[in-house]
Amino acid sequence: MSAVLELNDQALSLYQDGQLLASSPGYVLSIGKQPQFGVQAASQSRLHPVSTNNEFWNRLSMSPLSRPVANFRHYADMAHAHLLQLGELADYEGPVVLAVPGNFNREQLAILSGIVRHSPFTVSAMLDSGIAAAAGSNAQADYLVYLDLQLHQAVFTVMRKEGQRLVRQQVLQTQSAGWDAMSNALVQTVNDEFISQCRFNPQHSAQWEQQLFNELPQWLSTLAAGAHEIVVEIETDKSTHKASVSATDLRESISPALDKLSQQLLQFSDVDASDVPLLISSRSASIPGLVQHFGQQKQIVSGEQLAHSCVQLLNDLPGNETAVPYLTSVNLRTREQATKNEPQPAAATHLLVDGSAWPLNNQPVFSQQELTELLQKHRLGELINHQGRQLQLIRVHHGVG
């Protein structure tokens, strides 16, 4: 079975047989003899800002760099080296289906095809990420919208039914509302609380600031589990500083970015955007308050679900293709088959109620019979409207892994 490579500079992710083999954020750090990519580079980006670049996927081109970076001539060289690193990290060499963001233009798609040919991967097909996400969803509507966060922007992919096909109609990009901007806002809020509570400013040291960014994924996991606050500690040579930051303050810090997303969605003028089901990538859904910010019907799409859809959609390809096909539409019958054949997702362990995660065997909302019916009807991650409240089935992990 082909592996699936999802291209998103927040984290390139390689899947096989429904499992994540490796992921690597789109960062390169050029210090020392060999450039470093992925987590190694991202985890030092605040320590070496001048030597770090995280724009090579977003600005993929073969234009010469204005400032030399290691031995790279242009951003395409960086992207190629990143693919080599990902193949080594995953210990994988072979066929892949590429899930590509809808904002890639023709020139970038051509460059991508070229650099992948000289990587450990052989491309079986390229698919629009939004189409792949829609193919794996059970949302039924004439229009669908897929929201995904990249490092530097958010991307809405608008799709509609045309006869027996679901077709990509429009791609909307929202600058300064990507993962990087939201991460900066969240970290700044934590930094401000250190100043307020401890009279200690982590931004006075690149090392302390880097620690905050490196701990961000842990904060998001804590909030996703229903915590009302996070507690952050920084140990210096002289003392240990501790700050408590409320989930409310963290959500408010990114409200300007979320408002930008809402305004961008209003530019979709064919129908009332509030009536269009919204598919949200799981990476986007991890941002506190993002899912709740939108009022329409919503469904969270995991990377594993998207990868499974990509493999299933290979059945929609004609068998006599000489060039690598690029799918921006899907046969609705193929979509139904992809949904039908989708493997069972990991089981939910908790019910998220008003920001608190309740174990399924001790939640205050449903009887046992109602809970059984709920689990049969709804997916992990799907938002549930119940008596004016929004609930969510989630899976809570304890520890690392």
XYZ file of C-alpha atoms in Angstrom:
401
model
C 0.000 0.000 0.000
C 1.268 3.475 -0.866
C 2.323 5.696 1.949
C 0.784 9.167 2.208
C 2.809 12.344 2.608
C 0.785 15.316 3.835
C 2.487 18.571 2.930
C 1.925 21.255 5.540
C 4.859 23.314 6.761
C 3.530 23.208 10.320
C 4.558 19.542 10.110
C 5.207 17.383 7.056
C 3.628 14.040 8.011
C 4.271 10.606 6.499
C 1.686 7.859 7.045
C 1.589 4.178 6.142
C -1.128 1.618 6.863
C -3.052 4.167 8.891
C -0.137 4.988 11.196
C 2.052 8.069 11.442
C 5.621 7.095 10.572
C 7.226 10.498 11.103
C 6.505 14.206 11.088
C 8.854 17.137 10.676
C 8.047 20.867 10.926
C 9.241 23.089 8.087
C 12.274 24.613 9.788
C 15.937 24.613 8.793
C 18.791 25.751 11.040
C 22.112 26.470 9.341
C 24.806 26.422 12.010
C 27.732 24.040 12.086
C 28.741 21.777 9.220
C 25.345 20.220 8.492
C 21.994 22.048 8.414
C 19.360 20.727 10.797
C 15.686 20.287 9.899
C 12.402 19.642 11.642
C 12.103 19.456 15.408
C 15.841 19.957 15.917
C 15.703 23.233 14.028
C 12.371 24.439 15.434
C 13.455 23.773 19.021
C 16.422 26.144 18.557
C 14.801 28.767 16.335
C 14.603 31.405 19.087
C 18.206 30.772 20.056
C 19.445 31.298 16.491
C 16.828 33.439 14.717
C 19.201 34.752 12.031
C 20.296 31.213 11.116
C 16.763 29.772 11.034
C 14.361 29.723 8.103
C 10.759 28.473 8.124
C 9.457 30.002 4.885
C 10.875 27.630 2.271
C 7.656 25.653 1.809
C 5.385 28.687 1.983
C 7.499 30.556 -0.580
C 8.629 27.537 -2.585
C 10.447 28.748 -5.697
C 13.724 28.526 -7.597
C 14.505 32.224 -7.291
C 18.021 32.809 -5.894
C 18.163 33.560 -2.191
C 18.930 37.170 -1.298
C 21.126 35.965 1.574
C 23.167 32.730 1.452
C 21.928 29.925 3.696
C 24.395 27.031 3.988
C 24.815 25.568 0.474
C 21.211 26.181 -0.578
C 20.695 28.182 -3.761
C 16.949 28.704 -3.354
C 13.942 27.567 -1.336
C 13.496 24.521 -3.578
C 16.901 23.254 -2.413
C 15.775 23.591 1.211
C 12.511 21.766 0.525
C 14.383 18.942 -1.214
C 16.781 18.581 1.712
C 13.807 18.529 4.074
C 12.268 15.625 2.136
C 15.567 13.745 2.402
C 15.536 14.312 6.165
C 11.939 13.102 6.462
C 12.694 9.925 4.507
C 15.643 9.210 6.779
C 13.617 9.992 9.893
C 10.832 7.614 8.829
C 13.243 5.012 7.428
C 11.036 4.865 4.354
C 11.751 4.828 0.639
C 9.064 4.094 -1.908
C 5.717 5.179 -3.371
C 3.683 7.965 -1.781
C 0.459 9.797 -2.414
C 0.996 13.523 -1.887
C -1.706 15.526 -0.097
C -0.999 19.092 -1.214
C -2.526 22.325 0.182
C -4.865 24.078 -2.209
C -2.833 27.302 -2.132
C 0.071 25.774 -4.100
C 0.151 27.434 -7.525
C 1.074 25.776 -10.835
C 4.723 26.779 -10.614
C 5.029 25.424 -7.079
C 3.339 22.152 -8.065
C 5.847 21.768 -10.904
C 8.767 22.472 -8.563
C 7.335 20.027 -6.038
C 7.108 17.289 -8.670
C 10.722 17.913 -9.618
C 12.227 17.816 -6.148
C 10.227 14.754 -5.097
C 11.631 12.841 -8.095
C 15.079 13.251 -6.531
C 13.955 12.228 -3.042
C 13.364 8.829 -1.393
C 9.741 9.023 -2.535
C 8.043 8.026 -5.787
C 4.790 9.913 -6.336
C 1.769 7.792 -7.262
C -0.626 10.741 -7.285
C -1.162 14.222 -5.892
C -4.428 15.233 -4.239
C -5.763 18.480 -2.888
C -5.739 18.187 0.915
C -9.247 19.626 1.177
C -10.636 17.084 -1.285
C -8.967 14.279 0.679
C -10.433 15.602 3.939
C -13.907 15.868 2.418
C -13.674 12.354 1.001
C -13.144 10.963 4.486
C -15.960 12.928 6.102
C -19.605 11.956 6.439
C -20.852 15.541 6.056
C -23.732 15.756 3.579
C -24.202 19.125 1.889
C -23.961 20.834 -1.478
C -20.970 22.803 -0.177
C -18.152 21.880 2.209
C -15.289 23.973 3.574
C -11.998 22.590 4.907
C -9.890 24.704 7.281
C -6.222 23.978 7.878
C -3.503 26.013 9.567
C -0.079 26.300 8.003
C 2.838 28.030 9.667
C 2.220 31.446 8.132
C -1.422 31.395 7.073
C -4.748 29.654 7.351
C -6.258 28.070 4.247
C -9.949 27.508 3.525
C -10.722 25.065 0.717
C -14.275 25.498 -0.585
C -15.858 22.516 -2.370
C -19.246 21.982 -3.975
C -21.215 19.206 -5.637
C -21.309 19.266 -9.425
C -23.360 16.341 -10.675
C -21.723 13.177 -9.363
C -18.505 14.890 -8.311
C -17.310 16.982 -5.388
C -15.170 19.741 -6.906
C -12.760 22.245 -5.399
C -14.274 25.626 -6.168
C -12.195 28.183 -4.319
C -9.171 28.521 -2.032
C -9.130 31.359 0.508
C -5.935 32.313 2.337
C -5.790 34.270 5.581
C -2.387 35.792 6.277
C -1.162 36.349 9.853
C -3.652 33.772 11.124
C -1.493 30.670 10.867
C 0.196 28.500 13.446
C 3.122 30.893 13.884
C 0.954 33.936 14.640
C -1.258 32.036 17.067
C 1.740 30.468 18.807
C 3.297 33.905 19.243
C 0.075 35.245 20.764
C -0.238 32.329 23.191
C 3.395 32.548 24.285
C 3.147 36.331 24.672
C 0.174 35.859 27.020
C 2.180 33.436 29.157
C 5.135 35.823 29.119
C 2.906 38.700 30.278
C 1.623 36.590 33.178
C 5.197 35.929 34.312
C 5.792 39.682 34.345
C 2.536 40.327 36.210
C 2.800 37.515 38.750
C 6.568 37.201 39.247
C 8.080 40.428 37.908
C 10.100 38.138 35.681
C 10.348 38.554 31.914
C 11.228 35.345 30.010
C 11.872 37.385 26.865
C 15.023 38.798 28.452
C 16.691 35.501 27.580
C 16.460 33.610 24.292
C 16.832 30.387 26.263
C 13.800 31.102 28.458
C 11.742 32.256 25.489
C 12.690 29.092 23.594
C 11.536 27.007 26.548
C 8.074 28.570 26.330
C 7.736 27.777 22.628
C 8.999 24.231 23.130
C 6.394 23.642 25.846
C 3.496 24.951 23.747
C 2.359 21.485 22.511
C 2.123 20.340 26.130
C -0.040 23.353 27.019
C -2.385 22.613 24.133
C -2.754 18.991 25.245
C -3.537 20.144 28.782
C -6.208 22.545 27.538
C -7.679 19.927 25.183
C -8.141 17.649 28.193
C -10.399 20.285 29.755
C -8.024 22.140 32.075
C -9.110 25.639 33.079
C -5.525 26.855 33.369
C -1.935 25.902 32.710
C 0.957 26.276 35.143
C 4.342 27.116 33.647
C 7.698 27.050 35.442
C 11.042 28.509 34.429
C 14.115 27.689 36.461
C 16.973 30.184 36.461
C 20.342 30.134 38.206
C 18.862 32.017 41.137
C 15.291 30.758 41.538
C 12.265 29.040 40.034
C 9.511 31.239 38.622
C 5.960 29.964 38.238
C 2.962 31.491 36.476
C -0.642 30.319 36.193
C -2.429 31.258 32.986
C -6.173 30.806 32.534
C -7.628 29.088 29.494
C -9.858 32.141 29.058
C -6.875 34.491 28.757
C -5.198 32.173 26.268
C -8.328 31.999 24.131
C -8.710 35.778 24.222
C -5.121 36.238 23.056
C -5.887 34.604 19.715
C -9.364 36.078 19.238
C -8.063 38.680 16.715
C -6.683 35.862 14.549
C -9.918 33.894 14.874
C -11.896 36.987 13.881
C -9.742 37.198 10.738
C -10.751 33.634 9.904
C -14.435 34.472 10.310
C -14.091 37.540 8.096
C -12.262 35.514 5.452
C -15.001 32.903 5.384
C -17.563 35.644 4.706
C -15.844 36.263 1.361
C -17.335 32.972 0.226
C -20.426 34.605 -1.237
C -22.246 31.815 -3.105
C -24.257 30.824 -0.028
C -24.490 31.817 3.613
C -21.185 30.580 5.061
C -22.845 29.896 8.414
C -24.882 27.138 6.741
C -21.895 25.349 5.181
C -20.438 22.392 7.125
C -16.866 23.096 8.204
C -14.200 20.395 8.239
C -11.311 21.300 10.545
C -7.902 19.631 10.563
C -6.935 18.182 13.927
C -3.875 20.466 14.057
C -6.166 23.476 13.703
C -8.604 22.082 16.268
C -5.810 21.959 18.861
C -5.780 25.773 19.006
C -7.879 26.698 22.083
C -11.264 28.131 21.165
C -10.894 27.706 17.404
C -13.518 24.989 16.986
C -16.014 26.784 19.221
C -15.459 30.048 17.323
C -17.456 28.802 14.341
C -21.188 28.310 14.697
C -21.962 25.975 11.811
C -21.891 22.183 11.745
C -18.293 21.062 12.286
C -16.244 17.900 11.998
C -12.606 17.371 12.938
C -10.451 15.479 10.439
C -7.369 13.723 11.799
C -4.219 13.174 9.795
C -4.878 9.440 9.850
C -8.348 9.970 8.365
C -6.956 12.186 5.635
C -4.245 9.634 4.812
C -6.795 6.811 4.598
C -8.903 8.899 2.214
C -5.900 9.518 -0.035
C -5.299 5.791 -0.433
C -8.980 5.110 -1.103
C -9.135 7.875 -3.702
C -6.505 6.153 -5.815
C -9.466 4.095 -7.043
C -10.823 7.275 -8.645
C -7.837 7.598 -10.971
C -7.918 6.486 -14.614
C -5.603 3.588 -15.277
C -3.854 4.983 -18.363
C -2.233 8.061 -16.845
C 1.291 8.756 -18.127
C 1.936 11.797 -15.912
C 1.384 12.027 -12.170
C -2.297 12.979 -11.745
C -3.403 15.840 -9.505
C -6.919 15.438 -8.093
C -8.977 18.523 -7.255
C -12.301 16.673 -7.431
C -13.660 13.291 -6.384
C -16.412 11.010 -7.608
C -19.117 10.971 -4.952
C -19.449 7.183 -5.218
C -15.732 6.861 -4.524
C -16.173 9.208 -1.581
C -18.966 7.023 -0.184
C -16.753 3.954 -0.531
C -13.847 5.722 1.168
C -16.072 6.619 4.111
C -17.538 3.118 4.257
C -14.113 1.463 4.292
C -12.598 3.838 6.801
C -10.977 1.982 9.698
C -12.406 2.472 13.152
C -10.739 5.430 14.861
C -9.263 5.188 18.328
C -11.947 4.933 20.985
C -13.030 8.001 22.934
C -12.185 8.002 26.627
C -13.797 11.265 27.792
C -16.686 13.616 27.102
C -15.726 17.286 26.928
C -18.421 19.330 28.690
C -18.055 23.093 29.175
C -14.269 22.850 29.034
C -14.005 19.903 31.444
C -13.116 16.361 30.359
C -15.324 13.735 32.065
C -14.478 10.002 31.893
C -17.166 8.217 29.887
C -17.997 5.984 32.849
C -18.543 9.012 35.099
C -19.962 11.818 32.947
C -22.948 13.917 34.098
C -24.927 14.284 30.864
C -26.106 10.948 29.426
C -27.525 7.700 30.750
C -25.650 4.513 29.869
C -28.105 3.711 27.086
C -27.891 7.245 25.696
C -24.101 7.078 25.852
C -24.057 3.788 23.935
C -26.219 5.300 21.197
C -24.030 8.411 21.173
C -20.853 6.383 20.622
C -22.482 4.521 17.746
C -23.633 7.719 16.060
C -20.741 10.133 16.548
C -17.039 10.039 15.736
C -14.110 10.819 17.970
C -13.556 14.590 17.829
C -16.989 15.408 16.420
C -18.870 18.256 18.086
C -22.303 17.321 19.457
C -25.111 19.820 20.042
C -27.172 18.752 23.058
C -29.806 20.962 24.683
C -28.032 24.148 23.668
C -24.588 22.944 24.735
C -21.660 21.838 22.583
C -20.105 18.563 23.692
C -17.239 16.587 22.204
C -15.987 13.008 22.367
C -12.230 13.098 22.962
C -9.396 10.731 23.758
C -7.134 11.729 26.651
C -3.540 10.501 26.661
C -1.579 10.342 29.894
C 2.125 11.011 29.592
C 4.202 10.977 26.421
C 3.399 8.691 23.534
